[in-house]
Amino acid sequence: MTDFSDILETARRAQRNRPTTGELAKIFLRYHDAVLARQSELLDVIQKETGKARGHAFDEVLDVAITSRHYAHIAAKTLKTRRKKGALPVLTRTVVERDPVGVVGIISPWNYPLSLTMSDAIPALLAGNAVVLKPDSKTPETALLAAEMLFEAGLPRDLFQVVPGSGATVGQAIAHNCDYLMFTGSTATGRKLGAIAGERLIGYSAELGGKNPLIVDESADLAKAAEVAAQACFANSGQLCISIERIYVHRAIAQEFTEAFVKRTQEMKVGVGGWEYDMGILISEEHATKVHEFVEDAVAKGARVLAGGIPPEGRLYQPTILVDVPEDARVKREEVFGPLVYLETVDSMDEAVARANDTDYGLNASVVAKPSVARRIASRLHAGTVNINEGFAAAWASIDAPMGGWKASGLGRRHGVEGLLKFTESRTVAEQRLVLISGGKIVERETYAQVMSTALKLGRKFL
Ligand code: NAD
């Protein structure tokens, strides 16, 4: 690694000389076109680094194109100086201005190496910052190619530096030097980085782990429920922070739903290659072994396997469904981050909601039910996103709305205006006209108190 202080100095210089918001917006619209036009190059490198199915790699291309277009369109109007209600009507003119924080540090994981690097870099850059990005050590090439395409679209190189390396070296250097830290990864690392951000008093966003529930009500369309569940649990081989790892199904339809879901799961085509595969292989043999250990532990404690559950063949792990998982099995509460889900039967939606919320996490949840029922259930779930009649894609792709985690699933939000404004500092400028707020020497203190009290009482009545 080049000396980190050089990287930082280069970033600061580039940030001071950055293009205007309007110029950046044009660059990101060109980037939108470039990632779509050159998608096969991106898909190849994503697949080479992760082993995911081509269809799931394409989700990343879509995501980056959508994010580029969205923030390119909203950046200028979201960042512009805004009038606010002043302290005293007419006499106080108050505005809020926005400045970029400076250098945003991004530390990202391996599971979505295009999405989870670029989709935070895009709003950070559009907000006027420089970005220093550390991709995961397993997936640096995707980030480097994505950056190259951005330079070709017109972004000055020094404004966006991709620095591959380990968490212990590059990750720590970023955390100790950046002006805002954007982290996506495990809850354990998120806590450590949060401590550094807290000590340094810099802004920090953490998109962390999940143990996401899916609730299937008796009003659900069964074929749809089985399809939603298969997508929600096994997309990207379950290596997805918002993927479903536990399902609560109403007793009235439990048997039929289970049969349909097991059948759908067993039909999935798993392997490495082109568009025909429903699910790819896992990131490493080590990770496949870890996933299987969750199954072995649960089975040893009394769980039954309804699909999959066989030892991995290298990095290939079959999509797996468990039932009768006892309370002390590790899979019950720990995040697996693989193609493994367990099913439980519930007698009511109250019970389903209580069990869904009984977790340290709160990232994503899903409900399959008649829409009127599903909406009532959704509003009771403790999660940053809830998808109705979808697993995770509806909320994730609703880029205008915030997304992130409750409880141990994170801090702060990406997407929406939140995902742009967090990379800025606000400055409230309040201009007082004619009289001072305190009355000054013009008005006696007692008179001032009387006038203000009357004004407040009137305000209470009319405003
Ligand atoms: P991880 O925390 O081990 O690593 C993530 C990144 O942090 C990597 O780039 C790594 O090099 C870096 N890192 C690790 N230790 C570090 C340290 N001490 N200092 C600085 N940087 C450090 O996570 P992982 O296991 O690679 O990724 C999987 C986890 O990420 C899962 O828990 C998953 O749920 C979570 N995740 C969350 C989201 C989300 O949006 N909420 C998205 C994807 C993945």
Coordinates of C-alpha atoms and ligand atoms in Angstrom, one line a residue:
M1 CA 0.0 0.0 0.0
T2 CA 1.2 3.5 -0.8
D3 CA 1.7 5.5 2.4
F4 CA -1.9 6.2 3.6
S5 CA -1.1 9.8 4.3
D6 CA -0.3 10.3 0.6
I7 CA -3.7 8.7 -0.3
L8 CA -5.4 11.0 2.1
E9 CA -3.6 14.1 1.0
T10 CA -4.4 13.3 -2.7
A11 CA -8.1 12.8 -1.8
R12 CA -8.2 16.1 0.1
R13 CA -6.7 18.0 -2.8
A14 CA -9.1 16.4 -5.3
Q15 CA -12.0 17.1 -3.0
R16 CA -11.1 20.8 -2.9
N17 CA -11.0 21.0 -6.7
R18 CA -14.0 18.7 -7.3
P19 CA -16.4 19.2 -10.2
T20 CA -19.7 21.0 -9.4
T21 CA -22.8 19.0 -8.4
G22 CA -24.2 19.5 -12.0
E23 CA -21.0 18.2 -13.6
L24 CA -21.0 15.2 -11.2
A25 CA -24.6 14.4 -12.1
K26 CA -23.7 14.3 -15.7
I27 CA -20.8 11.9 -15.0
F28 CA -23.1 9.6 -13.0
L29 CA -25.7 9.5 -15.8
R30 CA -22.9 8.5 -18.2
Y31 CA -21.8 5.9 -15.6
H32 CA -25.4 4.5 -15.6
D33 CA -25.1 4.0 -19.4
A34 CA -21.6 2.5 -19.1
V35 CA -22.4 -0.2 -16.5
L36 CA -25.4 -1.3 -18.6
A37 CA -23.4 -1.2 -21.9
R38 CA -20.4 -3.1 -20.4
Q39 CA -22.4 -5.4 -18.1
S40 CA -20.9 -8.6 -19.4
E41 CA -17.4 -7.5 -18.3
L42 CA -18.8 -6.7 -14.9
L43 CA -20.8 -9.9 -14.7
D44 CA -17.7 -12.0 -15.6
V45 CA -15.5 -10.5 -13.0
I46 CA -18.2 -10.6 -10.3
Q47 CA -18.8 -14.3 -11.1
K48 CA -15.1 -15.0 -11.2
E49 CA -14.5 -13.5 -7.7
T50 CA -17.7 -14.8 -6.0
G51 CA -19.0 -17.8 -7.8
K52 CA -22.5 -16.4 -7.8
A53 CA -25.1 -17.2 -10.4
R54 CA -25.1 -14.8 -13.4
G55 CA -28.6 -13.7 -12.7
H56 CA -27.6 -12.6 -9.1
A57 CA -24.6 -10.8 -10.5
F58 CA -26.9 -8.9 -12.8
D59 CA -28.9 -7.7 -9.8
E60 CA -25.7 -5.8 -8.8
V61 CA -25.4 -4.1 -12.3
L62 CA -29.1 -3.1 -12.1
D63 CA -28.6 -1.7 -8.6
V64 CA -25.6 0.4 -9.5
A65 CA -27.4 1.8 -12.6
I66 CA -30.5 2.6 -10.6
T67 CA -28.5 4.2 -7.8
S68 CA -26.4 6.3 -10.3
R69 CA -29.5 7.6 -12.1
H70 CA -31.5 8.3 -8.9
Y71 CA -28.8 10.3 -7.1
A72 CA -27.7 12.1 -10.2
H73 CA -31.3 13.3 -10.5
I74 CA -31.9 14.3 -6.9
A75 CA -28.5 15.5 -5.7
A76 CA -28.7 19.2 -6.7
K77 CA -32.2 19.7 -5.3
T78 CA -31.6 17.7 -2.1
L79 CA -28.3 19.6 -1.3
K80 CA -29.5 23.1 -2.1
T81 CA -29.8 25.7 0.6
R82 CA -33.2 25.5 2.2
R83 CA -35.4 28.1 4.0
K84 CA -36.6 27.1 7.4
K85 CA -39.1 28.7 9.8
G86 CA -37.2 31.4 11.6
A87 CA -37.2 32.0 15.4
L88 CA -39.4 35.1 15.0
P89 CA -41.7 35.5 11.9
V90 CA -40.4 38.1 9.4
L91 CA -37.7 39.2 11.9
T92 CA -35.5 36.0 11.6
R93 CA -34.4 34.7 8.2
T94 CA -33.1 31.1 8.7
V95 CA -31.6 28.9 6.0
V96 CA -29.8 25.5 6.2
E97 CA -26.7 25.0 4.0
R98 CA -25.0 21.7 3.3
D99 CA -21.2 21.1 2.9
P100 CA -19.6 17.8 2.1
V101 CA -17.8 16.2 5.1
G102 CA -14.5 15.9 3.1
V103 CA -13.2 12.4 2.7
V104 CA -15.6 9.5 3.1
G105 CA -14.1 6.1 3.9
I106 CA -16.0 3.0 2.7
I107 CA -15.2 -0.5 3.9
S108 CA -17.2 -3.2 2.1
P109 CA -17.8 -7.0 2.2
W110 CA -17.4 -9.6 -0.5
N111 CA -21.0 -10.8 -1.1
Y112 CA -22.1 -7.9 -3.4
P113 CA -18.7 -6.6 -4.5
L114 CA -20.2 -4.1 -7.1
S115 CA -23.4 -3.0 -5.3
L116 CA -21.9 -2.6 -1.8
T117 CA -18.9 -0.6 -3.0
M118 CA -20.4 1.6 -5.6
S119 CA -23.9 2.2 -4.2
D120 CA -22.5 4.1 -1.3
A121 CA -19.7 5.7 -3.2
I122 CA -22.2 7.3 -5.7
P123 CA -24.1 9.4 -3.1
A124 CA -20.9 10.2 -1.2
L125 CA -19.2 11.6 -4.4
L126 CA -22.4 13.4 -5.5
A127 CA -22.5 15.1 -2.1
G128 CA -19.1 16.6 -3.0
N129 CA -16.8 14.3 -1.1
A130 CA -13.7 12.4 -2.1
V131 CA -14.0 8.6 -1.4
V132 CA -11.4 6.1 -0.2
L133 CA -12.7 2.6 -0.6
K134 CA -11.4 -0.6 0.7
P135 CA -13.1 -3.6 -1.0
D136 CA -13.0 -7.0 0.7
S137 CA -9.7 -8.9 0.0
K138 CA -11.6 -11.6 -1.8
T139 CA -13.2 -9.2 -4.3
P140 CA -10.9 -6.3 -5.2
E141 CA -11.1 -6.7 -9.0
T142 CA -14.8 -5.9 -9.2
A143 CA -14.3 -2.7 -7.4
L144 CA -11.2 -1.7 -9.5
L145 CA -13.1 -2.4 -12.7
A146 CA -16.1 -0.4 -11.5
A147 CA -13.9 2.5 -10.6
E148 CA -12.1 2.4 -14.0
M149 CA -15.5 2.7 -15.7
L150 CA -16.3 5.7 -13.5
F151 CA -13.0 7.4 -14.5
E152 CA -13.9 6.8 -18.1
A153 CA -17.3 8.4 -17.5
G154 CA -15.3 11.5 -16.4
L155 CA -14.7 11.3 -12.6
P156 CA -11.3 12.7 -11.7
R157 CA -9.2 9.7 -10.6
D158 CA -7.9 11.2 -7.3
L159 CA -11.5 11.8 -6.1
F160 CA -12.2 8.1 -5.8
Q161 CA -9.3 5.9 -4.7
V162 CA -9.8 2.1 -4.4
V163 CA -7.3 0.7 -2.0
P164 CA -7.3 -3.1 -1.7
G165 CA -5.8 -4.7 1.4
S166 CA -6.7 -6.2 4.7
G167 CA -9.0 -4.9 7.4
A168 CA -6.2 -4.7 9.9
T169 CA -4.1 -2.4 7.7
V170 CA -6.1 -0.5 5.1
G171 CA -9.4 -0.8 7.0
Q172 CA -7.9 0.5 10.2
A173 CA -6.1 3.3 8.3
I174 CA -9.4 4.4 6.7
A175 CA -11.3 4.3 10.0
H176 CA -8.6 6.4 11.8
N177 CA -8.3 9.0 9.1
C178 CA -11.5 9.5 7.2
D179 CA -14.1 12.2 7.9
Y180 CA -17.1 9.9 7.7
L181 CA -17.0 6.1 7.8
M182 CA -19.4 3.9 5.8
F183 CA -19.2 0.3 6.7
T184 CA -20.9 -2.8 5.4
G185 CA -20.1 -6.1 7.0
S186 CA -20.5 -8.2 10.1
T187 CA -21.9 -6.9 13.4
A188 CA -18.7 -7.9 15.2
T189 CA -16.5 -5.6 12.9
G190 CA -19.2 -3.0 12.9
R191 CA -19.0 -2.6 16.7
K192 CA -15.2 -2.3 16.6
L193 CA -15.3 0.4 13.9
G194 CA -18.2 2.1 15.8
A195 CA -15.8 2.4 18.8
I196 CA -13.2 4.1 16.6
A197 CA -15.8 6.5 15.1
G198 CA -17.1 7.2 18.6
E199 CA -13.6 8.0 19.9
R200 CA -12.9 10.3 16.8
L201 CA -16.4 11.8 16.9
I202 CA -16.9 11.3 13.2
G203 CA -20.2 10.3 11.4
Y204 CA -20.6 6.5 11.0
S205 CA -23.1 4.3 9.1
A206 CA -23.1 0.6 9.7
E207 CA -25.0 -1.9 7.5
L208 CA -24.6 -5.2 9.5
G209 CA -25.9 -8.7 9.8
G210 CA -29.5 -10.0 10.0
K211 CA -31.6 -13.0 11.0
N212 CA -34.5 -12.1 8.8
P213 CA -38.0 -13.6 9.2
L214 CA -40.6 -14.4 6.6
I215 CA -44.2 -14.7 7.8
V216 CA -46.7 -16.7 5.8
D217 CA -50.4 -16.1 6.7
E218 CA -53.3 -18.4 6.0
S219 CA -54.6 -15.8 3.5
A220 CA -51.5 -16.2 1.3
D221 CA -51.5 -17.6 -2.2
L222 CA -49.5 -20.8 -1.7
A223 CA -47.7 -20.9 -5.0
K224 CA -46.7 -17.3 -4.6
A225 CA -45.6 -18.0 -1.0
A226 CA -43.3 -20.9 -2.1
E227 CA -41.8 -18.8 -4.9
V228 CA -41.2 -15.8 -2.6
A229 CA -39.6 -18.0 0.0
A230 CA -37.3 -19.7 -2.5
Q231 CA -36.1 -16.3 -3.8
A232 CA -35.8 -14.8 -0.4
C233 CA -33.8 -17.6 1.2
F234 CA -31.6 -18.7 -1.7
A235 CA -30.8 -15.7 -3.8
N236 CA -27.0 -15.3 -3.9
S237 CA -26.8 -18.6 -2.1
G238 CA -28.2 -16.9 1.0
Q239 CA -25.0 -14.8 1.3
L240 CA -27.1 -11.7 1.6
C241 CA -27.6 -9.6 4.7
I242 CA -31.3 -9.2 3.9
S243 CA -32.0 -12.8 2.9
I244 CA -34.5 -14.9 4.9
E245 CA -33.2 -17.4 7.4
R246 CA -36.4 -18.3 9.3
I247 CA -40.0 -18.8 8.2
Y248 CA -43.2 -18.7 10.4
V249 CA -46.1 -20.2 8.7
H250 CA -49.8 -20.4 9.9
R251 CA -50.8 -23.9 11.0
A252 CA -53.9 -23.8 8.7
I253 CA -51.6 -23.9 5.6
A254 CA -48.4 -25.2 7.1
Q255 CA -48.4 -28.6 5.4
E256 CA -49.4 -27.4 2.0
F257 CA -46.9 -24.5 2.1
T258 CA -44.1 -26.8 3.3
E259 CA -44.6 -29.3 0.5
A260 CA -44.7 -26.5 -2.1
F261 CA -41.6 -24.8 -0.7
V262 CA -39.6 -28.1 -0.5
K263 CA -40.6 -29.0 -4.1
R264 CA -39.6 -25.6 -5.4
T265 CA -36.3 -25.8 -3.5
Q266 CA -35.5 -29.2 -4.8
E267 CA -36.1 -28.0 -8.4
M268 CA -33.5 -25.3 -8.1
K269 CA -30.6 -25.7 -10.5
V270 CA -27.4 -25.1 -8.5
G271 CA -23.9 -24.7 -10.1
V272 CA -21.4 -22.5 -11.7
G273 CA -21.9 -20.9 -15.1
G274 CA -24.4 -19.0 -17.2
W275 CA -27.9 -17.6 -16.9
E276 CA -29.5 -21.0 -16.4
Y277 CA -28.5 -21.5 -12.8
D278 CA -30.9 -20.5 -9.9
M279 CA -28.1 -20.5 -7.4
G280 CA -24.3 -20.4 -7.6
I281 CA -21.6 -21.7 -5.3
L282 CA -20.4 -20.2 -2.1
I283 CA -17.6 -17.7 -1.6
S284 CA -15.2 -20.4 -0.3
E285 CA -14.9 -24.0 0.8
E286 CA -14.4 -22.8 4.3
H287 CA -17.7 -20.9 4.3
A288 CA -19.5 -23.9 2.9
T289 CA -18.1 -26.0 5.7
K290 CA -19.3 -23.4 8.2
V291 CA -22.9 -23.5 6.8
H292 CA -22.9 -27.3 7.1
E293 CA -21.7 -27.1 10.7
F294 CA -25.0 -25.2 11.5
V295 CA -26.9 -28.1 10.0
E296 CA -24.9 -30.8 11.8
D297 CA -25.3 -28.9 15.1
A298 CA -29.1 -28.6 14.6
V299 CA -29.6 -32.2 13.5
A300 CA -27.6 -33.5 16.5
K301 CA -29.9 -31.6 18.7
G302 CA -33.1 -33.0 17.1
A303 CA -33.8 -30.9 13.9
R304 CA -35.0 -32.7 10.7
V305 CA -33.8 -31.9 7.2
L306 CA -36.5 -31.5 4.5
A307 CA -34.2 -30.5 1.7
G308 CA -30.5 -30.3 1.1
G309 CA -28.4 -30.7 4.3
I310 CA -25.8 -32.9 2.6
P311 CA -22.1 -32.1 3.1
P312 CA -20.7 -29.6 0.7
E313 CA -18.9 -30.6 -2.5
G314 CA -16.1 -28.0 -2.5
R315 CA -17.9 -24.6 -2.6
L316 CA -21.2 -26.1 -3.7
Y317 CA -23.9 -26.3 -1.0
Q318 CA -27.4 -27.4 -1.7
P319 CA -30.3 -25.2 -0.6
T320 CA -31.3 -26.5 2.8
I321 CA -34.6 -26.5 4.8
L322 CA -34.8 -27.6 8.4
V323 CA -37.8 -28.1 10.8
D324 CA -38.1 -28.9 14.5
V325 CA -35.1 -26.8 15.3
P326 CA -34.6 -26.7 19.0
E327 CA -34.0 -23.5 21.0
D328 CA -30.4 -24.4 21.7
A329 CA -29.4 -25.0 18.1
R330 CA -27.0 -22.3 16.8
V331 CA -29.0 -21.8 13.6
K332 CA -32.0 -20.6 15.7
R333 CA -30.5 -17.2 16.5
E334 CA -27.1 -16.8 14.8
E335 CA -26.8 -15.4 11.3
V336 CA -25.7 -18.2 8.9
F337 CA -25.2 -16.2 5.7
G338 CA -25.8 -19.2 3.5
P339 CA -28.5 -21.2 1.8
L340 CA -30.1 -22.5 5.0
V341 CA -33.5 -21.7 6.5
Y342 CA -35.7 -23.2 9.1
L343 CA -39.5 -23.4 9.3
E344 CA -41.8 -23.1 12.3
T345 CA -45.6 -23.4 12.5
V346 CA -47.6 -20.7 14.4
D347 CA -51.2 -20.6 15.6
S348 CA -51.7 -16.9 14.9
M349 CA -50.2 -13.9 13.4
D350 CA -49.7 -12.4 16.9
E351 CA -47.4 -15.4 17.6
A352 CA -45.6 -15.0 14.3
V353 CA -44.9 -11.3 15.0
A354 CA -43.7 -12.0 18.5
R355 CA -41.3 -14.7 17.2
A356 CA -40.2 -12.6 14.3
N357 CA -39.3 -9.7 16.6
D358 CA -37.6 -12.0 19.2
T359 CA -34.0 -11.4 17.8
D360 CA -31.0 -9.2 18.4
Y361 CA -31.2 -8.2 14.8
G362 CA -33.7 -6.0 12.8
L363 CA -32.6 -5.6 9.2
N364 CA -35.3 -7.0 6.9
A365 CA -38.5 -9.0 7.2
S366 CA -41.1 -10.3 4.7
V367 CA -44.8 -11.0 4.9
V368 CA -46.8 -13.1 2.4
A369 CA -50.5 -12.6 3.0
K370 CA -53.6 -10.8 1.6
P371 CA -52.4 -7.2 1.3
S372 CA -54.7 -5.7 3.9
V373 CA -53.6 -8.4 6.5
A374 CA -49.9 -8.1 5.4
R375 CA -49.8 -4.3 5.9
R376 CA -51.1 -4.6 9.5
I377 CA -48.5 -7.3 10.2
A378 CA -45.7 -5.3 8.5
S379 CA -46.3 -2.2 10.8
R380 CA -45.6 -4.3 13.8
L381 CA -42.3 -5.7 12.7
H382 CA -39.0 -4.4 14.2
A383 CA -37.0 -4.1 11.0
G384 CA -35.5 -1.4 8.8
T385 CA -37.3 -2.9 5.7
V386 CA -40.4 -5.0 5.4
N387 CA -41.4 -6.6 2.1
I388 CA -44.9 -7.6 1.3
N389 CA -45.3 -10.5 -1.1
E390 CA -41.6 -10.3 -1.9
G391 CA -38.5 -11.4 0.0
F392 CA -36.2 -8.4 -0.1
A393 CA -36.0 -7.0 -3.6
A394 CA -39.0 -4.6 -3.4
A395 CA -37.7 -2.6 -0.5
W396 CA -34.0 -2.7 -1.6
A397 CA -34.9 -1.5 -5.1
S398 CA -37.1 1.3 -3.7
I399 CA -34.1 3.5 -3.8
D400 CA -36.1 6.6 -2.8
A401 CA -36.8 5.1 0.6
P402 CA -34.3 4.6 3.4
M403 CA -32.9 1.2 4.2
G404 CA -30.8 -0.1 7.1
G405 CA -31.0 -2.0 10.4
W406 CA -32.6 -1.7 13.8
K407 CA -30.9 -3.1 16.9
A408 CA -27.6 -5.0 16.1
S409 CA -28.3 -4.8 12.4
G410 CA -26.8 -1.3 12.1
L411 CA -26.7 2.4 12.4
G412 CA -27.8 5.0 9.9
R413 CA -29.4 4.5 6.6
R414 CA -28.5 4.1 2.9
H415 CA -30.8 5.0 0.0
G416 CA -33.3 7.9 0.1
V417 CA -32.3 11.4 1.0
E418 CA -30.8 10.0 4.2
G419 CA -28.3 8.1 2.1
L420 CA -27.1 11.4 0.6
L421 CA -27.4 13.9 3.4
K422 CA -25.5 11.7 5.8
F423 CA -22.3 12.5 3.8
T424 CA -22.8 16.2 4.5
E425 CA -22.5 18.6 7.4
S426 CA -25.4 21.1 7.9
R427 CA -24.9 24.8 8.7
T428 CA -27.9 26.7 10.0
V429 CA -27.5 30.4 9.2
A430 CA -30.1 32.6 11.0
E431 CA -30.2 36.3 10.3
Q432 CA -31.9 38.5 12.8
R433 CA -33.5 41.7 11.6
L434 CA -34.5 45.0 13.3
V435 CA -34.6 43.7 17.0
L436 CA -32.4 41.3 18.8
I437 CA -34.1 38.1 19.9
S438 CA -33.3 39.0 23.5
G439 CA -34.8 42.4 23.1
G440 CA -31.4 44.0 23.9
K441 CA -31.4 47.4 25.4
I442 CA -34.4 48.6 23.4
V443 CA -37.0 46.7 25.5
E444 CA -37.0 46.4 29.3
R445 CA -36.6 42.8 30.5
E446 CA -40.0 42.6 32.1
T447 CA -41.7 44.1 29.1
Y448 CA -39.8 41.7 26.9
A449 CA -41.0 38.7 29.0
Q450 CA -44.6 39.9 28.8
V451 CA -44.5 40.4 25.0
M452 CA -42.9 37.0 24.4
S453 CA -45.4 35.3 26.7
T454 CA -48.3 36.9 24.9
A455 CA -46.7 36.0 21.5
L456 CA -46.3 32.3 22.6
K457 CA -49.9 32.1 23.8
L458 CA -51.2 33.5 20.5
G459 CA -48.9 31.2 18.6
R460 CA -50.3 28.2 20.5
K461 CA -53.8 29.3 19.5
F462 CA -53.2 30.0 15.9
L463 CA -50.2 27.9 14.7
Ligands
NAD1 P1 -16.5 -8.6 7.8 O1 -16.9 -7.7 8.9 O2 -15.6 -9.7 8.3 O3 -15.7 -7.8 6.7 C1 -16.2 -6.7 6.0 C2 -15.2 -5.7 5.6 O4 -14.6 -5.2 6.8 C3 -14.0 -6.4 4.8 O5 -13.6 -5.5 3.8 C4 -12.9 -6.6 5.8 O6 -11.6 -6.6 5.3 C5 -13.1 -5.4 6.7 N1 -12.6 -5.6 8.1 C6 -12.7 -6.7 8.8 N2 -12.2 -6.5 10.1 C7 -11.8 -5.1 10.1 C8 -11.2 -4.3 11.1 N3 -10.9 -4.8 12.3 N4 -11.0 -3.0 10.8 C9 -11.3 -2.5 9.5 N5 -11.9 -3.3 8.6 C10 -12.1 -4.6 8.8 O7 -17.8 -9.1 7.1 P2 -17.9 -10.4 6.1 O8 -17.9 -11.6 6.9 O9 -16.9 -10.2 5.0 O10 -19.3 -10.0 5.4 C11 -20.4 -10.7 5.8 C12 -21.2 -9.9 6.8 O11 -21.6 -8.7 6.3 C13 -22.5 -10.6 7.2 O12 -22.7 -10.5 8.6 C14 -23.6 -9.8 6.5 O13 -24.8 -9.9 7.1 C15 -23.0 -8.4 6.5 N6 -23.6 -7.6 5.4 C16 -24.4 -6.6 5.7 C17 -25.0 -5.9 4.7 C18 -26.0 -4.8 5.0 O14 -26.3 -4.0 4.1 N7 -26.6 -4.7 6.1 C19 -24.7 -6.2 3.3 C20 -23.8 -7.2 3.1 C21 -23.2 -7.9 4.1

